[in-house]
mmCIF file of C-alpha atoms in Angstrom:
data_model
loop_
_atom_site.group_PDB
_atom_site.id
_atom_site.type_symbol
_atom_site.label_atom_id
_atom_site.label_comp_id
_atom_site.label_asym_id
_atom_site.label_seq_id
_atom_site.Cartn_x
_atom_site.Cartn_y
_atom_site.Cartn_z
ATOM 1 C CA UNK A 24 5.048 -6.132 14.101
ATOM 2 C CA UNK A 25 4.661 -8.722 11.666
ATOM 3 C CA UNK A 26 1.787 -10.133 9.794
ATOM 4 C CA UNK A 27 1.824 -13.522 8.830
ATOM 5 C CA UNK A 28 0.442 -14.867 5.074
ATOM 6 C CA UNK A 29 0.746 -18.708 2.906
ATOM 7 C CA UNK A 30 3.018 -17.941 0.532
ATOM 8 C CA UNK A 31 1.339 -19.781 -2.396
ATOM 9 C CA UNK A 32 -2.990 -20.948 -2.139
ATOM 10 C CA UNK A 33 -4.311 -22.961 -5.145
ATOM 11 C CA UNK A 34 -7.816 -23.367 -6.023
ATOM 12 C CA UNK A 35 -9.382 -24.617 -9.147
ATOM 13 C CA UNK A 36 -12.055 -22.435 -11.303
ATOM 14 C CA UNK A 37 -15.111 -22.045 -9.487
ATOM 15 C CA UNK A 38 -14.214 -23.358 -5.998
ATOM 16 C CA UNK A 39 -13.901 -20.778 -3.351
ATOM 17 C CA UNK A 40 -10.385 -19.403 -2.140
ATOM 18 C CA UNK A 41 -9.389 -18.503 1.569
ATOM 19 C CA UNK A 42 -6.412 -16.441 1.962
ATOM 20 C CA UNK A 43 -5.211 -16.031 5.846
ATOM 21 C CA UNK A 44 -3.287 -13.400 7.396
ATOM 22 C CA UNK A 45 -2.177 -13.332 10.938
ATOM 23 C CA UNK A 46 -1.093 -11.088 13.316
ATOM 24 C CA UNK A 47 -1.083 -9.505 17.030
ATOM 25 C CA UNK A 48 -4.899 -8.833 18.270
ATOM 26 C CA UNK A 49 -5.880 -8.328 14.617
ATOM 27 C CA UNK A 50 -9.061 -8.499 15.173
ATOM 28 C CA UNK A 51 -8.707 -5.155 16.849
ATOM 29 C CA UNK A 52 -7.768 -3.132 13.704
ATOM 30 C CA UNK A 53 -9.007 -2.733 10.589
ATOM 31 C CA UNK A 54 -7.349 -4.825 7.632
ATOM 32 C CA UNK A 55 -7.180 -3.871 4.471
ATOM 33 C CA UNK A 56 -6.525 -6.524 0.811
ATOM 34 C CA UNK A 57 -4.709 -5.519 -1.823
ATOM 35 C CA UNK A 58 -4.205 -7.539 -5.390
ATOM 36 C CA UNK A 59 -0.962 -7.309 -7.475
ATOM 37 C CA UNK A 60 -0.738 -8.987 -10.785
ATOM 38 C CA UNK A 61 2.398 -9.384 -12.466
ATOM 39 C CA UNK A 62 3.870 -5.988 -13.666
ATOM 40 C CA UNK A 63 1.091 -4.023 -12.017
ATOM 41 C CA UNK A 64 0.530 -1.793 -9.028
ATOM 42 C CA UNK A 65 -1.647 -2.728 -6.449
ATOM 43 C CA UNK A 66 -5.319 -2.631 -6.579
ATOM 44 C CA UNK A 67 -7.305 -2.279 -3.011
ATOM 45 C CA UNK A 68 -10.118 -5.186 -3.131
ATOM 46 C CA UNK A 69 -10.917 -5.254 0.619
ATOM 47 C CA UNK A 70 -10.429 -2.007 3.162
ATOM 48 C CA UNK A 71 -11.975 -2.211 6.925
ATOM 49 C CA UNK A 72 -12.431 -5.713 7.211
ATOM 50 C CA UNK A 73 -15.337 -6.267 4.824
ATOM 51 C CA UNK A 74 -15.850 -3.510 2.257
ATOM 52 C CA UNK A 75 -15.450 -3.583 -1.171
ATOM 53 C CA UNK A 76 -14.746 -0.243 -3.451
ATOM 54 C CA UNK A 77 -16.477 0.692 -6.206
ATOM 55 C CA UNK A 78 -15.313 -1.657 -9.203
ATOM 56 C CA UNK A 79 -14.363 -4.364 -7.065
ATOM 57 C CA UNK A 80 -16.253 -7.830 -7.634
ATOM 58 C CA UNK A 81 -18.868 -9.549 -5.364
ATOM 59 C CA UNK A 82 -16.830 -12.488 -4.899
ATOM 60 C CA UNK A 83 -14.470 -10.698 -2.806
ATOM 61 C CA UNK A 84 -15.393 -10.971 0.707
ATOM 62 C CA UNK A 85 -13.586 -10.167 3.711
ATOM 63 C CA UNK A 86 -13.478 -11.160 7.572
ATOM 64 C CA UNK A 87 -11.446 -10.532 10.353
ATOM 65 C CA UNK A 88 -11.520 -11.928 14.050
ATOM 66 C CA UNK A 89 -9.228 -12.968 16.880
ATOM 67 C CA UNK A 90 -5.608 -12.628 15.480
ATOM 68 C CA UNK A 91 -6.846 -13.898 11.823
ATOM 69 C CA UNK A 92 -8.249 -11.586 8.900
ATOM 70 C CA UNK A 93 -9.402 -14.038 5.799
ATOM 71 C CA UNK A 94 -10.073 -12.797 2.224
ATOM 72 C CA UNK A 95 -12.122 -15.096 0.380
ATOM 73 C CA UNK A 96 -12.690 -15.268 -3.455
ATOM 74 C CA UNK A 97 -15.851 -17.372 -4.385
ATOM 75 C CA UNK A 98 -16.387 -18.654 -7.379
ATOM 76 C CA UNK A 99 -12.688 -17.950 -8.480
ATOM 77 C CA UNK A 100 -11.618 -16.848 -12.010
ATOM 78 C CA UNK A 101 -8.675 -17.275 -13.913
ATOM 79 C CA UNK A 102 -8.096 -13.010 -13.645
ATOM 80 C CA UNK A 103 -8.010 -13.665 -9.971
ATOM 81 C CA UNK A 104 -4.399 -15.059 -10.397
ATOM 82 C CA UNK A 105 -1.791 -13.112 -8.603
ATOM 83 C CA UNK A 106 -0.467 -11.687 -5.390
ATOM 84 C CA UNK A 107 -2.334 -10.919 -2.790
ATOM 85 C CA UNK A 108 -1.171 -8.524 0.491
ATOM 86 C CA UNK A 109 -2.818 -7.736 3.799
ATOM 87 C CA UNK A 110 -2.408 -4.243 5.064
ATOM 88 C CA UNK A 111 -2.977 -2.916 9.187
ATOM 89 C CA UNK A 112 -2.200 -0.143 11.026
ATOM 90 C CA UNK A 113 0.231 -0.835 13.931
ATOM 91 C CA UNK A 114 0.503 2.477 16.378
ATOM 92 C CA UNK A 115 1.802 4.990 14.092
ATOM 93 C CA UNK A 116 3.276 2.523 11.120
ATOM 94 C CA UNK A 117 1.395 0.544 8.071
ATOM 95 C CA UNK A 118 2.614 -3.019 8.293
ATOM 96 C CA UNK A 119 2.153 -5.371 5.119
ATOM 97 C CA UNK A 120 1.885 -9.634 5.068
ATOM 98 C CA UNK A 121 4.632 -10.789 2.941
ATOM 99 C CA UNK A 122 2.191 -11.495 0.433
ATOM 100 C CA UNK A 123 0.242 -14.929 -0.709
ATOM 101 C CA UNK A 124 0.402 -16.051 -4.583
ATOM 102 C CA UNK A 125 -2.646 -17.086 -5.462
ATOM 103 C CA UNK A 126 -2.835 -19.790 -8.526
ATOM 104 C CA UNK A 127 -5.685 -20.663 -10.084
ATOM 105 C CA UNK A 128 -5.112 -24.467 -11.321
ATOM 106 C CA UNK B 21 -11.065 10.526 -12.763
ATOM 107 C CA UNK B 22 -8.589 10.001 -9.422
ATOM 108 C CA UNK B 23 -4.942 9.603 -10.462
ATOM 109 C CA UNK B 24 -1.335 10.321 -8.911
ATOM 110 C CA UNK B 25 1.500 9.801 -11.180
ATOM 111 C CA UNK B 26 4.876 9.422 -10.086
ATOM 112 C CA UNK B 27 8.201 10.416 -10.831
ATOM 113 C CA UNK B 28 12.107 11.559 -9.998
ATOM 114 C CA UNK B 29 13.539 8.306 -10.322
ATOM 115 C CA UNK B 30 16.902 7.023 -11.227
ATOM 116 C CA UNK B 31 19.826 5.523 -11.277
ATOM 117 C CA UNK B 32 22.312 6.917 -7.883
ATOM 118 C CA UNK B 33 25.421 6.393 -6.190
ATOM 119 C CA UNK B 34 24.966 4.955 -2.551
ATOM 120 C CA UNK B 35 24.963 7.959 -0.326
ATOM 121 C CA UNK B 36 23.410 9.686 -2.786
ATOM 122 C CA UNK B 37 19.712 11.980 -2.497
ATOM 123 C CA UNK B 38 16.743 11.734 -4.732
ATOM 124 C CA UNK B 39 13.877 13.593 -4.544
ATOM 125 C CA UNK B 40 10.192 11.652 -5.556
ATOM 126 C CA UNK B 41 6.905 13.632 -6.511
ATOM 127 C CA UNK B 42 3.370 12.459 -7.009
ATOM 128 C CA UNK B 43 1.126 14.308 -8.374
ATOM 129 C CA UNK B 44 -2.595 14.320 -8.004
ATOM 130 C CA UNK B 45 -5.302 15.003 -10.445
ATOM 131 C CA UNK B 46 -9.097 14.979 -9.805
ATOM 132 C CA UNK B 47 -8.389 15.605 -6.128
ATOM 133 C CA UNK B 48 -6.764 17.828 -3.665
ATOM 134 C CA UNK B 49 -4.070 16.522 -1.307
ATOM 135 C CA UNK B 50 -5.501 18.564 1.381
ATOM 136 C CA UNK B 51 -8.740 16.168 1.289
ATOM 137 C CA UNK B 52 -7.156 12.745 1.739
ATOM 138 C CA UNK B 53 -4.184 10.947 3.508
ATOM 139 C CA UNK B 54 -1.459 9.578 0.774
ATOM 140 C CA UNK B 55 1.101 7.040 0.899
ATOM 141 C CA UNK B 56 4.633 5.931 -0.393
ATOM 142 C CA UNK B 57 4.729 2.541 -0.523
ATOM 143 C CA UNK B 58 8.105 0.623 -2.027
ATOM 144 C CA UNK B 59 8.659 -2.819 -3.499
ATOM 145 C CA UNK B 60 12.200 -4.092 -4.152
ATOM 146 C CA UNK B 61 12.549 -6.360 -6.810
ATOM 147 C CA UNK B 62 11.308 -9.182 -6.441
ATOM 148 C CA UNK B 63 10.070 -8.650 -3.119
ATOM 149 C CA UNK B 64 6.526 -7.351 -1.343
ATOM 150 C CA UNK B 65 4.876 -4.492 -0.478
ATOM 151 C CA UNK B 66 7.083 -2.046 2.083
ATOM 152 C CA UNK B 67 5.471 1.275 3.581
ATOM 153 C CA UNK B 68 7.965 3.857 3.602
ATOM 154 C CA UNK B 69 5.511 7.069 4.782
ATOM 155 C CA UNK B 70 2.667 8.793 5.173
ATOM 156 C CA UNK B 71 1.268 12.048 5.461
ATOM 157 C CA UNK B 72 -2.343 13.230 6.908
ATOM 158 C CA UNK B 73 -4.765 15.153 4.872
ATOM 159 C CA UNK B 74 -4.178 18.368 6.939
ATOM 160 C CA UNK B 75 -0.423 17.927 6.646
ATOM 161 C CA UNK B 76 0.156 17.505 10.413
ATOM 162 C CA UNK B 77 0.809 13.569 10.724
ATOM 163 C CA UNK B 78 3.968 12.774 8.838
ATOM 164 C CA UNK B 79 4.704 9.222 9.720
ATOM 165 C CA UNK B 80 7.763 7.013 8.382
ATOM 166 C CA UNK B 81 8.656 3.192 8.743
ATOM 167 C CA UNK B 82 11.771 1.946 10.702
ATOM 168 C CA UNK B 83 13.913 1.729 7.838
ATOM 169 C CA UNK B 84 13.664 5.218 6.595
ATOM 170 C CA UNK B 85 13.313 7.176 9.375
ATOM 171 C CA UNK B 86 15.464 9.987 9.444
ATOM 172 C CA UNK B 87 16.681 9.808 6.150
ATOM 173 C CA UNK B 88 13.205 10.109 4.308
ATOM 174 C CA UNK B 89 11.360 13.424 4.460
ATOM 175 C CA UNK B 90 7.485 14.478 3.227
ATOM 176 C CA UNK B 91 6.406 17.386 1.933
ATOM 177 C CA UNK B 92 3.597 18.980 -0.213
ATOM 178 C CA UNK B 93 3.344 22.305 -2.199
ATOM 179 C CA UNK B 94 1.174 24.825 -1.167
ATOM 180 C CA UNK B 95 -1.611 23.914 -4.190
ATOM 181 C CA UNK B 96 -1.795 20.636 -2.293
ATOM 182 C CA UNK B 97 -1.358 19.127 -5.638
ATOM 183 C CA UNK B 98 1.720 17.501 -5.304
ATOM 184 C CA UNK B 99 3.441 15.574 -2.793
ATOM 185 C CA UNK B 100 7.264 15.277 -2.083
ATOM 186 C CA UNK B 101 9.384 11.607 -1.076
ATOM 187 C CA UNK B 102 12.793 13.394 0.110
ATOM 188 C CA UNK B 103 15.116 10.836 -0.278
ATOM 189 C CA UNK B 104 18.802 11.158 1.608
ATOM 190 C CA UNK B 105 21.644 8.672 2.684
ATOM 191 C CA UNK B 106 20.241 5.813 -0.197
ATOM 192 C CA UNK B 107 21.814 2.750 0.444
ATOM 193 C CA UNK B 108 21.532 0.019 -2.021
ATOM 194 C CA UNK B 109 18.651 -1.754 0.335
ATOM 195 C CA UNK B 110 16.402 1.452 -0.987
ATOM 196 C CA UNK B 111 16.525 -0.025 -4.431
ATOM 197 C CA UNK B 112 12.650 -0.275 -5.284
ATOM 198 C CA UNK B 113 9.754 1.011 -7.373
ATOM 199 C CA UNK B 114 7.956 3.530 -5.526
ATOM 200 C CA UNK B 115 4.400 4.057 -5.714
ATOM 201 C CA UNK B 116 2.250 7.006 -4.265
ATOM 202 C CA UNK B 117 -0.875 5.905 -2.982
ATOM 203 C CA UNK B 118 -3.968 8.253 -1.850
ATOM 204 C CA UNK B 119 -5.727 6.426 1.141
ATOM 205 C CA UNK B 120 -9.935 7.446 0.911
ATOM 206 C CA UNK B 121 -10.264 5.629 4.480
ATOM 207 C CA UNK B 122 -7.229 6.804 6.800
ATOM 208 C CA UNK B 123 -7.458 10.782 7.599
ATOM 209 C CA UNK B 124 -5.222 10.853 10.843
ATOM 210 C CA UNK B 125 -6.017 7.789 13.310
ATOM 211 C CA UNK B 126 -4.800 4.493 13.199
ATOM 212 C CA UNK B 127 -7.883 3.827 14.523
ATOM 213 C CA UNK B 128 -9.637 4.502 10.726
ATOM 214 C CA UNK B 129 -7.811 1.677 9.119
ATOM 215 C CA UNK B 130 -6.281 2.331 5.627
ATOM 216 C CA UNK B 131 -8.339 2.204 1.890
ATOM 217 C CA UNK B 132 -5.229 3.087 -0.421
ATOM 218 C CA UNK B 133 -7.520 2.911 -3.249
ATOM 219 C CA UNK B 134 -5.698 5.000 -5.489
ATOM 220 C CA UNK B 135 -2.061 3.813 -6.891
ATOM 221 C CA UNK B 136 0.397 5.356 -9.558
ATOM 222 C CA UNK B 137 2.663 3.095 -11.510
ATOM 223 C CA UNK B 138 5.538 3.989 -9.845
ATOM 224 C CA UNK B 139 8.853 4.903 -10.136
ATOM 225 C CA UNK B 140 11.902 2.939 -9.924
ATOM 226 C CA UNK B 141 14.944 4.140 -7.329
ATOM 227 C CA UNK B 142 17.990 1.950 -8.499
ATOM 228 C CA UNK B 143 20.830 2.801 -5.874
ATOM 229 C CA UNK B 144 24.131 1.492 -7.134
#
């Protein structure tokens, strides 16, 4: 199974970011977001579909329907540069999205 | 404060085995599902395994399937990558990752909220 990201979004300061990830009935399972910046491990922003943990800003939103899951960023910030990765659950096996770099111009 | 720290990397001969731990602090292994998850230089995010919080789901990904083994001590403390047959496309950091919304369905979705820095497998 494969799940499907942009490679690169750009979005100036302040305007809102959509980052896409596709994949077989998607909408089905629960997606999770997670946010890499350079030299860092991972940080979990969104986990099923639309929840935030503790720490984790408001402008971090997710949404998931159909064969699309969408993490959006409003109001974005210079700190939100970096990688971003979708995460499901296929049967038995945690599948990743190759990843979207998100730039902040 | 929730933590797992990695280590047991290094530098290996293809063919070679390796064993990985991550260890937990502020929680008990026995209470959550945990992760290894890989990234090759350069590259994205690649799950290698997972284990249930009651030990009885031990899962692995395509590409490390029966070569790649889990285990966990009995003070559910620490948690064991067994790491056999390396090939040079197992070059990676591995992390350990503790998972607050996956206990032992699919069906639960995944909340790997919890991340070590990793430790880096070079196979060469």
């Amino acid at each position: 199974y494969d799940l499907s990201q942009s490679p690169i979004v750009s979005v100036s300061p302040g305007q809102t970011a959509g980052i896409s990830c596709s994949g077989d009935d998607l909408g089905d399972r629960y997606v999770s977001w997670l946010q890499q910046k350079p030299g860092q491990s991972p940080v979990l922003v969104i986990y099923q579909d639309v929840k935030r943990p503790s720490g984790i800003p408001e402008r971090f939103s997710g949404s998931n329907s159909g064969n699309t899951a969408t993490l959006t960023i409003s109001g974005t910030q210079s700190m939100d540069e970096g990688d971003y990765y979708c995460q499901a659950w296929y049967g038995s096996a945690v599948v990743f999205g190759g990843g979207t770099k998100l730039t902040v111009l | 404060q929730l933590q797992v720290v990695e280590s047991g990397g290094g530098v290996v001969r293809p063919g070679s085995s390796l064993r990985l731990s991550c260890v937990a602090s502020g929680f008990s292994l026995s209470t959550y599902g945990m992760h290894w998850v890989r990234q090759a230089p350069g590259k994205g995010l690649e799950w290698v395994a997972a284990v249930s919080y009651d030990g009885i789901h031990e899962l692995y990904g395509d590409s490390v399937k029966g070569r790649f083994t889990l285990s966990r001590d009995k003070s559910k403390k620490t948690m064991f990558l067994h790491m056999t047959s390396l090939s040079i496309e197992d070059t990676a950091v591995y992390y350990c990752a503790m998972d607050m919304a996956w206990q032992t369905s699919s069906g639960e979705g995944s909340g790997m909220v919890v991340w070590g820095r990793g430790t880096t497998v070079t196979v060469s």
